[in-house]
Amino acid sequence: MSTPAVADRPEQLTPEWLTAALRSEGHDVTVVGVVHAPVGTGQMGESYRLGLTFEGDPGALPASLIAKLPTPDLGLRPMVGGAYRAELSFYRDLAPGLPVRVPKTYFMAAADDHTSFVLLMEDLAPRRQGDQILGCTPEAATFAVRNLAGLHAGSWCDPSILDLDWLTATDQEGAAMLGEIFVGATDIFLDTFGERLAADDIALLREIPPVVAAWAVGRGERFSLIHGDYRLDNLMFPEADSADVVAVDWQTLSIGLPARDLAFVLETGMDPGPRQAHEAELVAAYHQALVDGGVEDYSFDLCFEDYRFGALQGPLITVLGAAYGARTDRGDEMFLAMAARSCQAVRDLRTLDLV
């Protein structure tokens, strides 16, 4: 069956469209009813839970799917089309060969310029979304970093990922541009939140823009796929603590120093006290998972030093996200928590001494 046109609004996900989409992927089903409800806290798009009613036996298809769609802001879509392309390409071309737990996909389609898309994927309920403001326990962090190691080990220094035309590693020119953008973003962030930030955090945030360009290309001899935004809100945890953590939202996928993801999830997802008490064992759990995944000639000491170096990922993503994303009350609280935690981590780990 031919692939149906892209449906990028929930009301377009009709039984007829869903039937055509699922049949185009080889599922011999007929959808006769659908209800949808918004889920998640995405900043660059929307997600809906679809409750499906089938005519007859749906076979292996579940009665509930998640539909990921672009932002309804048509003016924003051209700015984030590259991110949409990256996520769809990841699920289609890379995820099946990587030992990292991600949602199963059932259908995807996009416009030629990727400003419009639809992605039907596994409903991960009853797993719960991590809470970036509340933070997580060391046990949950352990499961998160082990899953992360699958992404990194599966693409560790793999030259083939450098040839993907939809995925890039930051070069000197890109790093210089990032440095310029980050100057403006920092000004916006401090103008917006300065009254709610600690004085030492403000001072530290002022120190970071001059070194961002050098940091972005630092330690380039070690690279892999990196999620870029591997934080609690983008992780789905089982109801009971277990290793089956699932990572979602792959729109920020890129190539870079693997430990940037590791630092980001720990520094933004844990309060300073628990992080300080457990970070050595958490980095050790990540490192062991890399070794188990086939990574060689990478000592724990070097891994921990990369972790220290990677801690600028916290302030970087926090400031950029807050400065240029749509503001919400929850978003403000989230970015403030992330800023405070990551600034403390940068000080604790003496990251700026390594740049």
mmCIF file of C-alpha atoms in Angstrom:
data_model
loop_
_atom_site.group_PDB
_atom_site.id
_atom_site.type_symbol
_atom_site.label_atom_id
_atom_site.label_comp_id
_atom_site.label_asym_id
_atom_site.label_seq_id
_atom_site.Cartn_x
_atom_site.Cartn_y
_atom_site.Cartn_z
ATOM 1 C CA MET A 1 0.000 0.000 0.000
ATOM 2 C CA SER A 2 1.233 3.523 -0.789
ATOM 3 C CA THR A 3 2.398 5.763 2.040
ATOM 4 C CA PRO A 4 -0.226 8.340 3.087
ATOM 5 C CA ALA A 5 0.436 12.060 3.112
ATOM 6 C CA VAL A 6 2.086 13.523 6.183
ATOM 7 C CA ALA A 7 -0.437 14.250 8.930
ATOM 8 C CA ASP A 8 1.059 16.775 11.331
ATOM 9 C CA ARG A 9 -1.901 17.752 13.497
ATOM 10 C CA PRO A 10 -3.784 15.423 15.866
ATOM 11 C CA GLU A 11 -7.117 15.937 14.146
ATOM 12 C CA GLN A 12 -5.573 14.628 10.914
ATOM 13 C CA LEU A 13 -4.799 11.295 12.557
ATOM 14 C CA THR A 14 -8.128 9.823 11.526
ATOM 15 C CA PRO A 15 -8.986 6.121 11.471
ATOM 16 C CA GLU A 16 -8.618 6.178 7.681
ATOM 17 C CA TRP A 17 -5.195 7.797 7.804
ATOM 18 C CA LEU A 18 -3.968 5.477 10.548
ATOM 19 C CA THR A 19 -5.196 2.454 8.628
ATOM 20 C CA ALA A 20 -3.249 3.560 5.538
ATOM 21 C CA ALA A 21 -0.130 4.356 7.570
ATOM 22 C CA LEU A 22 -0.069 1.042 9.415
ATOM 23 C CA ARG A 23 -0.883 -0.980 6.298
ATOM 24 C CA SER A 24 2.000 0.727 4.464
ATOM 25 C CA GLU A 25 4.270 -0.841 7.086
ATOM 26 C CA GLY A 26 2.838 -4.308 6.535
ATOM 27 C CA HIS A 27 0.202 -4.395 9.287
ATOM 28 C CA ASP A 28 -3.016 -5.876 7.896
ATOM 29 C CA VAL A 29 -5.396 -3.921 10.099
ATOM 30 C CA THR A 30 -8.335 -1.557 9.885
ATOM 31 C CA VAL A 31 -8.621 1.234 12.462
ATOM 32 C CA VAL A 32 -12.240 2.171 13.115
ATOM 33 C CA GLY A 33 -11.810 4.557 16.059
ATOM 34 C CA VAL A 34 -9.195 6.819 17.603
ATOM 35 C CA VAL A 35 -9.036 9.158 20.579
ATOM 36 C CA HIS A 36 -6.029 11.309 21.352
ATOM 37 C CA ALA A 37 -4.690 13.131 24.410
ATOM 38 C CA PRO A 38 -1.545 15.275 24.771
ATOM 39 C CA VAL A 39 1.409 13.789 26.657
ATOM 40 C CA GLY A 40 4.916 14.915 27.553
ATOM 41 C CA THR A 41 6.604 18.277 27.966
ATOM 42 C CA GLY A 42 8.347 18.773 24.618
ATOM 43 C CA GLN A 43 9.736 22.193 23.736
ATOM 44 C CA MET A 44 10.060 21.798 19.938
ATOM 45 C CA GLY A 45 7.023 19.675 19.133
ATOM 46 C CA GLU A 46 3.983 17.887 20.495
ATOM 47 C CA SER A 47 3.146 14.305 21.397
ATOM 48 C CA TYR A 48 -0.225 12.617 21.728
ATOM 49 C CA ARG A 49 -1.348 9.260 23.060
ATOM 50 C CA LEU A 50 -3.621 7.561 20.536
ATOM 51 C CA GLY A 51 -6.185 5.082 21.777
ATOM 52 C CA LEU A 52 -7.044 2.847 18.823
ATOM 53 C CA THR A 53 -10.021 0.635 18.096
ATOM 54 C CA PHE A 54 -9.543 -2.014 15.430
ATOM 55 C CA GLU A 55 -11.918 -3.991 13.286
ATOM 56 C CA GLY A 56 -11.173 -7.580 14.165
ATOM 57 C CA ASP A 57 -7.899 -8.850 15.581
ATOM 58 C CA PRO A 58 -5.032 -6.282 15.410
ATOM 59 C CA GLY A 59 -2.442 -9.020 15.821
ATOM 60 C CA ALA A 60 0.755 -7.721 17.371
ATOM 61 C CA LEU A 61 -0.277 -4.079 17.196
ATOM 62 C CA PRO A 62 -0.989 -2.435 20.565
ATOM 63 C CA ALA A 63 -4.189 -0.554 21.242
ATOM 64 C CA SER A 64 -2.245 2.567 22.221
ATOM 65 C CA LEU A 65 0.476 4.427 20.299
ATOM 66 C CA ILE A 66 2.298 7.731 20.705
ATOM 67 C CA ALA A 67 2.204 10.198 17.823
ATOM 68 C CA LYS A 68 5.005 12.736 17.747
ATOM 69 C CA LEU A 69 4.277 15.833 15.657
ATOM 70 C CA PRO A 70 5.990 19.151 14.917
ATOM 71 C CA THR A 71 5.341 22.367 16.766
ATOM 72 C CA PRO A 72 2.069 24.068 15.768
ATOM 73 C CA ASP A 73 4.091 27.306 15.429
ATOM 74 C CA LEU A 74 4.612 27.481 11.664
ATOM 75 C CA GLY A 75 7.161 30.260 12.057
ATOM 76 C CA LEU A 76 9.368 28.068 14.241
ATOM 77 C CA ARG A 77 9.285 24.972 12.057
ATOM 78 C CA PRO A 78 11.957 26.076 9.522
ATOM 79 C CA MET A 79 14.377 26.627 12.414
ATOM 80 C CA VAL A 80 13.969 23.110 13.762
ATOM 81 C CA GLY A 81 13.544 21.103 10.564
ATOM 82 C CA GLY A 82 17.097 19.790 10.918
ATOM 83 C CA ALA A 83 16.292 18.480 14.381
ATOM 84 C CA TYR A 84 13.192 16.717 13.092
ATOM 85 C CA ARG A 85 15.257 15.125 10.308
ATOM 86 C CA ALA A 86 17.877 13.947 12.806
ATOM 87 C CA GLU A 87 15.319 12.198 14.984
ATOM 88 C CA LEU A 88 13.566 10.416 12.146
ATOM 89 C CA SER A 89 16.872 9.387 10.587
ATOM 90 C CA PHE A 90 18.102 8.076 13.929
ATOM 91 C CA TYR A 91 15.073 5.857 14.416
ATOM 92 C CA ARG A 92 15.167 4.647 10.811
ATOM 93 C CA ASP A 93 18.889 4.184 10.165
ATOM 94 C CA LEU A 94 20.756 3.848 13.464
ATOM 95 C CA ALA A 95 18.587 2.758 16.385
ATOM 96 C CA PRO A 96 18.023 -0.827 15.152
ATOM 97 C CA GLY A 97 21.768 -1.506 15.337
ATOM 98 C CA LEU A 98 22.526 0.139 18.674
ATOM 99 C CA PRO A 99 22.338 -1.439 22.155
ATOM 100 C CA VAL A 100 20.407 1.479 23.621
ATOM 101 C CA ARG A 101 16.748 1.166 24.638
ATOM 102 C CA VAL A 102 14.526 3.475 22.595
ATOM 103 C CA PRO A 103 10.846 3.309 21.648
ATOM 104 C CA LYS A 104 9.822 0.941 18.882
ATOM 105 C CA THR A 105 8.551 2.817 15.813
ATOM 106 C CA TYR A 106 5.532 1.857 13.694
ATOM 107 C CA PHE A 107 5.425 4.575 11.018
ATOM 108 C CA MET A 108 7.262 7.747 10.074
ATOM 109 C CA ALA A 109 6.979 10.270 7.280
ATOM 110 C CA ALA A 110 8.184 13.806 6.654
ATOM 111 C CA ALA A 111 7.982 16.598 4.123
ATOM 112 C CA ASP A 112 11.003 17.054 1.883
ATOM 113 C CA ASP A 113 12.242 19.960 4.013
ATOM 114 C CA HIS A 114 11.390 18.101 7.254
ATOM 115 C CA THR A 115 9.399 21.037 8.632
ATOM 116 C CA SER A 116 6.394 18.703 8.793
ATOM 117 C CA PHE A 117 6.529 15.136 10.041
ATOM 118 C CA VAL A 118 4.685 12.393 11.882
ATOM 119 C CA LEU A 119 6.192 9.599 13.962
ATOM 120 C CA LEU A 120 4.117 6.764 15.408
ATOM 121 C CA MET A 121 5.892 4.883 18.145
ATOM 122 C CA GLU A 122 5.566 2.637 21.144
ATOM 123 C CA ASP A 123 3.507 3.841 24.081
ATOM 124 C CA LEU A 124 5.839 3.341 27.031
ATOM 125 C CA ALA A 125 3.130 3.441 29.718
ATOM 126 C CA PRO A 126 3.083 2.523 32.564
ATOM 127 C CA ARG A 127 6.654 3.809 32.638
ATOM 128 C CA ARG A 128 6.860 7.296 34.067
ATOM 129 C CA GLN A 129 8.695 10.278 32.677
ATOM 130 C CA GLY A 130 11.606 11.452 34.787
ATOM 131 C CA ASP A 131 11.107 14.720 36.637
ATOM 132 C CA GLN A 132 13.855 17.236 35.902
ATOM 133 C CA ILE A 133 12.823 19.491 38.763
ATOM 134 C CA LEU A 134 12.453 16.777 41.390
ATOM 135 C CA GLY A 135 15.651 14.976 40.363
ATOM 136 C CA CYS A 136 16.391 11.275 40.677
ATOM 137 C CA THR A 137 17.873 8.725 43.032
ATOM 138 C CA PRO A 138 21.346 7.218 42.566
ATOM 139 C CA GLU A 139 19.657 3.931 41.646
ATOM 140 C CA ALA A 140 17.683 5.543 38.831
ATOM 141 C CA ALA A 141 20.806 7.389 37.675
ATOM 142 C CA THR A 142 22.670 4.070 37.495
ATOM 143 C CA PHE A 143 20.084 2.607 35.126
ATOM 144 C CA ALA A 144 20.134 5.796 33.053
ATOM 145 C CA VAL A 145 23.905 5.859 32.576
ATOM 146 C CA ARG A 146 24.085 2.180 31.699
ATOM 147 C CA ASN A 147 21.525 2.687 28.942
ATOM 148 C CA LEU A 148 23.477 5.730 27.775
ATOM 149 C CA ALA A 149 26.630 3.644 27.517
ATOM 150 C CA GLY A 150 24.880 1.493 24.919
ATOM 151 C CA LEU A 151 24.500 4.494 22.624
ATOM 152 C CA HIS A 152 28.147 5.433 23.060
ATOM 153 C CA ALA A 153 29.692 1.969 22.937
ATOM 154 C CA GLY A 154 27.684 1.099 19.831
ATOM 155 C CA SER A 155 29.129 4.049 17.914
ATOM 156 C CA TRP A 156 32.489 4.559 19.691
ATOM 157 C CA CYS A 157 34.958 6.226 17.300
ATOM 158 C CA ASP A 158 33.049 4.707 14.382
ATOM 159 C CA PRO A 159 34.151 6.577 11.234
ATOM 160 C CA SER A 160 30.963 5.602 9.385
ATOM 161 C CA ILE A 161 28.870 8.029 11.432
ATOM 162 C CA LEU A 162 31.020 10.885 10.101
ATOM 163 C CA ASP A 163 29.723 10.157 6.601
ATOM 164 C CA LEU A 164 26.039 10.652 7.453
ATOM 165 C CA ASP A 165 24.856 13.768 5.636
ATOM 166 C CA TRP A 166 22.165 14.475 8.218
ATOM 167 C CA LEU A 167 24.517 14.325 11.196
ATOM 168 C CA THR A 168 27.546 16.500 11.863
ATOM 169 C CA ALA A 169 30.400 16.838 14.280
ATOM 170 C CA THR A 170 31.253 20.341 15.434
ATOM 171 C CA ASP A 171 34.248 21.767 13.568
ATOM 172 C CA GLN A 172 36.209 24.943 14.270
ATOM 173 C CA GLU A 173 33.805 27.094 12.282
ATOM 174 C CA GLY A 174 30.789 25.607 14.003
ATOM 175 C CA ALA A 175 32.425 25.989 17.396
ATOM 176 C CA ALA A 176 33.122 29.663 16.742
ATOM 177 C CA MET A 177 29.493 30.181 15.741
ATOM 178 C CA LEU A 178 28.326 28.373 18.882
ATOM 179 C CA GLY A 179 30.526 30.652 20.968
ATOM 180 C CA GLU A 180 28.955 33.735 19.398
ATOM 181 C CA ILE A 181 25.433 32.415 19.876
ATOM 182 C CA PHE A 182 26.151 31.511 23.465
ATOM 183 C CA VAL A 183 27.241 35.051 24.298
ATOM 184 C CA GLY A 184 23.816 36.373 23.329
ATOM 185 C CA ALA A 185 22.020 33.466 24.963
ATOM 186 C CA THR A 186 23.829 34.080 28.241
ATOM 187 C CA ASP A 187 22.804 37.724 28.199
ATOM 188 C CA ILE A 188 19.174 36.737 27.614
ATOM 189 C CA PHE A 189 19.313 34.075 30.315
ATOM 190 C CA LEU A 190 20.783 36.419 32.927
ATOM 191 C CA ASP A 191 18.416 39.236 32.008
ATOM 192 C CA THR A 192 15.490 36.835 32.422
ATOM 193 C CA PHE A 193 16.539 34.907 35.512
ATOM 194 C CA GLY A 194 19.286 36.962 37.126
ATOM 195 C CA GLU A 195 17.210 37.956 40.130
ATOM 196 C CA ARG A 196 16.593 34.281 40.918
ATOM 197 C CA LEU A 197 20.187 33.081 40.503
ATOM 198 C CA ALA A 198 22.911 32.896 43.138
ATOM 199 C CA ALA A 199 25.691 35.435 42.735
ATOM 200 C CA ASP A 200 28.366 32.762 42.277
ATOM 201 C CA ASP A 201 26.283 31.100 39.560
ATOM 202 C CA ILE A 202 25.964 34.408 37.707
ATOM 203 C CA ALA A 203 29.710 34.902 37.931
ATOM 204 C CA LEU A 204 30.383 31.397 36.625
ATOM 205 C CA LEU A 205 27.940 31.776 33.744
ATOM 206 C CA ARG A 206 29.841 34.907 32.719
ATOM 207 C CA GLU A 207 33.072 32.895 32.594
ATOM 208 C CA ILE A 208 31.777 30.245 30.230
ATOM 209 C CA PRO A 209 31.075 32.051 26.901
ATOM 210 C CA PRO A 210 34.745 32.873 26.158
ATOM 211 C CA VAL A 211 35.734 29.182 26.394
ATOM 212 C CA VAL A 212 32.734 27.508 24.756
ATOM 213 C CA ALA A 213 34.297 27.373 21.288
ATOM 214 C CA ALA A 214 37.455 25.673 22.536
ATOM 215 C CA TRP A 215 35.431 23.312 24.698
ATOM 216 C CA ALA A 216 33.106 22.301 21.844
ATOM 217 C CA VAL A 217 35.980 20.834 19.817
ATOM 218 C CA GLY A 218 38.044 19.634 22.770
ATOM 219 C CA ARG A 219 39.083 15.992 23.142
ATOM 220 C CA GLY A 220 37.995 15.230 19.597
ATOM 221 C CA GLU A 221 40.046 12.035 19.480
ATOM 222 C CA ARG A 222 37.136 10.335 21.273
ATOM 223 C CA PHE A 223 33.740 10.627 19.645
ATOM 224 C CA SER A 224 30.456 8.813 19.300
ATOM 225 C CA LEU A 225 26.816 9.559 18.741
ATOM 226 C CA ILE A 226 25.648 11.800 21.577
ATOM 227 C CA HIS A 227 22.054 12.407 22.526
ATOM 228 C CA GLY A 228 22.756 16.040 23.414
ATOM 229 C CA ASP A 229 19.817 16.396 25.795
ATOM 230 C CA TYR A 230 20.010 13.187 27.832
ATOM 231 C CA ARG A 231 18.147 14.353 30.915
ATOM 232 C CA LEU A 232 15.400 13.053 33.160
ATOM 233 C CA ASP A 233 12.514 14.562 31.202
ATOM 234 C CA ASN A 234 13.698 12.573 28.172
ATOM 235 C CA LEU A 235 13.899 9.266 30.042
ATOM 236 C CA MET A 236 11.079 6.862 30.813
ATOM 237 C CA PHE A 237 11.484 4.846 34.002
ATOM 238 C CA PRO A 238 9.670 1.626 35.003
ATOM 239 C CA GLU A 239 7.286 1.857 37.937
ATOM 240 C CA ALA A 240 9.631 -0.349 39.968
ATOM 241 C CA ASP A 241 13.333 0.402 39.799
ATOM 242 C CA SER A 242 14.850 -1.731 37.060
ATOM 243 C CA ALA A 243 17.328 -1.480 34.230
ATOM 244 C CA ASP A 244 14.662 -1.015 31.548
ATOM 245 C CA VAL A 245 15.035 2.748 31.113
ATOM 246 C CA VAL A 246 14.014 4.084 27.694
ATOM 247 C CA ALA A 247 15.462 7.229 26.103
ATOM 248 C CA VAL A 248 13.226 9.448 23.970
ATOM 249 C CA ASP A 249 13.496 12.751 22.073
ATOM 250 C CA TRP A 250 16.423 12.274 19.669
ATOM 251 C CA GLN A 251 16.116 15.660 17.962
ATOM 252 C CA THR A 252 19.404 16.913 19.427
ATOM 253 C CA LEU A 253 21.476 13.948 18.218
ATOM 254 C CA SER A 254 24.998 14.849 17.121
ATOM 255 C CA ILE A 255 28.589 13.625 17.213
ATOM 256 C CA GLY A 256 30.884 14.600 20.050
ATOM 257 C CA LEU A 257 32.703 13.639 23.210
ATOM 258 C CA PRO A 258 30.607 10.835 24.758
ATOM 259 C CA ALA A 259 31.079 11.984 28.349
ATOM 260 C CA ARG A 260 29.176 15.180 27.614
ATOM 261 C CA ASP A 261 25.947 13.147 27.811
ATOM 262 C CA LEU A 262 27.127 11.444 30.994
ATOM 263 C CA ALA A 263 27.939 14.716 32.716
ATOM 264 C CA PHE A 264 24.687 16.281 31.590
ATOM 265 C CA VAL A 265 22.365 13.649 33.020
ATOM 266 C CA LEU A 266 24.146 13.504 36.376
ATOM 267 C CA GLU A 267 24.768 17.215 36.902
ATOM 268 C CA THR A 268 21.264 18.342 35.930
ATOM 269 C CA GLY A 269 19.326 15.381 37.336
ATOM 270 C CA MET A 270 20.794 15.101 40.826
ATOM 271 C CA ASP A 271 21.109 17.606 43.628
ATOM 272 C CA PRO A 272 24.738 18.411 44.458
ATOM 273 C CA GLY A 273 24.891 16.383 47.679
ATOM 274 C CA PRO A 274 23.777 13.039 46.231
ATOM 275 C CA ARG A 275 25.761 13.642 43.054
ATOM 276 C CA GLN A 276 28.951 14.331 44.992
ATOM 277 C CA ALA A 277 28.418 11.268 47.158
ATOM 278 C CA HIS A 278 27.719 8.884 44.284
ATOM 279 C CA GLU A 279 29.296 10.274 41.125
ATOM 280 C CA ALA A 280 32.437 8.121 41.290
ATOM 281 C CA GLU A 281 30.360 4.940 41.419
ATOM 282 C CA LEU A 282 28.003 6.249 38.729
ATOM 283 C CA VAL A 283 30.863 7.059 36.379
ATOM 284 C CA ALA A 284 32.297 3.623 37.192
ATOM 285 C CA ALA A 285 28.972 1.976 36.257
ATOM 286 C CA TYR A 286 28.954 3.860 32.949
ATOM 287 C CA HIS A 287 32.609 2.990 32.288
ATOM 288 C CA GLN A 288 32.033 -0.709 33.000
ATOM 289 C CA ALA A 289 29.066 -0.709 30.612
ATOM 290 C CA LEU A 290 31.321 0.788 27.926
ATOM 291 C CA VAL A 291 33.905 -1.931 28.511
ATOM 292 C CA ASP A 292 31.197 -4.596 28.435
ATOM 293 C CA GLY A 293 30.040 -3.050 25.148
ATOM 294 C CA GLY A 294 33.451 -3.514 23.556
ATOM 295 C CA VAL A 295 35.206 -0.192 24.179
ATOM 296 C CA GLU A 296 38.940 -0.765 24.617
ATOM 297 C CA ASP A 297 41.918 1.310 25.750
ATOM 298 C CA TYR A 298 39.769 3.692 27.774
ATOM 299 C CA SER A 299 40.677 3.749 31.442
ATOM 300 C CA PHE A 300 38.373 4.767 34.254
ATOM 301 C CA ASP A 301 40.693 7.663 35.109
ATOM 302 C CA LEU A 302 40.453 9.041 31.577
ATOM 303 C CA CYS A 303 36.700 8.480 31.602
ATOM 304 C CA PHE A 304 36.351 10.463 34.801
ATOM 305 C CA GLU A 305 38.480 13.272 33.406
ATOM 306 C CA ASP A 306 36.277 13.362 30.287
ATOM 307 C CA TYR A 307 33.286 13.491 32.636
ATOM 308 C CA ARG A 308 34.781 16.507 34.364
ATOM 309 C CA PHE A 309 35.489 18.165 31.010
ATOM 310 C CA GLY A 310 31.998 17.396 29.721
ATOM 311 C CA ALA A 311 30.258 19.228 32.563
ATOM 312 C CA LEU A 312 29.943 22.432 30.514
ATOM 313 C CA GLN A 313 27.142 20.607 28.681
ATOM 314 C CA GLY A 314 24.863 21.459 31.608
ATOM 315 C CA PRO A 315 25.148 25.249 31.498
ATOM 316 C CA LEU A 316 25.335 25.192 27.689
ATOM 317 C CA ILE A 317 22.075 23.348 27.059
ATOM 318 C CA THR A 318 20.309 25.023 29.981
ATOM 319 C CA VAL A 319 21.134 28.532 28.810
ATOM 320 C CA LEU A 320 20.386 27.864 25.139
ATOM 321 C CA GLY A 321 17.127 26.100 25.926
ATOM 322 C CA ALA A 322 15.926 28.808 28.268
ATOM 323 C CA ALA A 323 17.010 31.678 26.033
ATOM 324 C CA TYR A 324 15.472 30.471 22.791
ATOM 325 C CA GLY A 325 12.701 28.058 23.806
ATOM 326 C CA ALA A 326 9.068 28.921 24.450
ATOM 327 C CA ARG A 327 8.619 29.971 28.073
ATOM 328 C CA THR A 328 6.309 28.138 30.489
ATOM 329 C CA ASP A 329 6.051 28.211 34.272
ATOM 330 C CA ARG A 330 7.336 24.652 34.522
ATOM 331 C CA GLY A 331 10.071 25.391 32.015
ATOM 332 C CA ASP A 332 11.300 28.328 34.092
ATOM 333 C CA GLU A 333 11.513 26.200 37.225
ATOM 334 C CA MET A 334 13.221 23.418 35.320
ATOM 335 C CA PHE A 335 15.885 25.675 33.826
ATOM 336 C CA LEU A 336 16.557 27.310 37.179
ATOM 337 C CA ALA A 337 17.071 23.915 38.815
ATOM 338 C CA MET A 338 19.321 22.778 35.981
ATOM 339 C CA ALA A 339 21.355 25.973 36.109
ATOM 340 C CA ALA A 340 21.948 25.795 39.847
ATOM 341 C CA ARG A 341 22.866 22.107 39.799
ATOM 342 C CA SER A 342 25.132 22.301 36.755
ATOM 343 C CA CYS A 343 26.949 25.426 37.928
ATOM 344 C CA GLN A 344 27.743 23.698 41.200
ATOM 345 C CA ALA A 345 28.985 20.656 39.287
ATOM 346 C CA VAL A 346 31.271 22.775 37.118
ATOM 347 C CA ARG A 347 32.783 24.249 40.274
ATOM 348 C CA ASP A 348 33.048 20.910 42.067
ATOM 349 C CA LEU A 349 34.696 19.226 39.095
ATOM 350 C CA ARG A 350 36.950 22.215 38.285
ATOM 351 C CA THR A 351 35.858 21.910 34.675
ATOM 352 C CA LEU A 352 37.169 25.275 33.559
ATOM 353 C CA ASP A 353 40.684 24.198 34.577
ATOM 354 C CA LEU A 354 40.530 21.547 31.847
ATOM 355 C CA VAL A 355 39.410 23.754 28.966
#
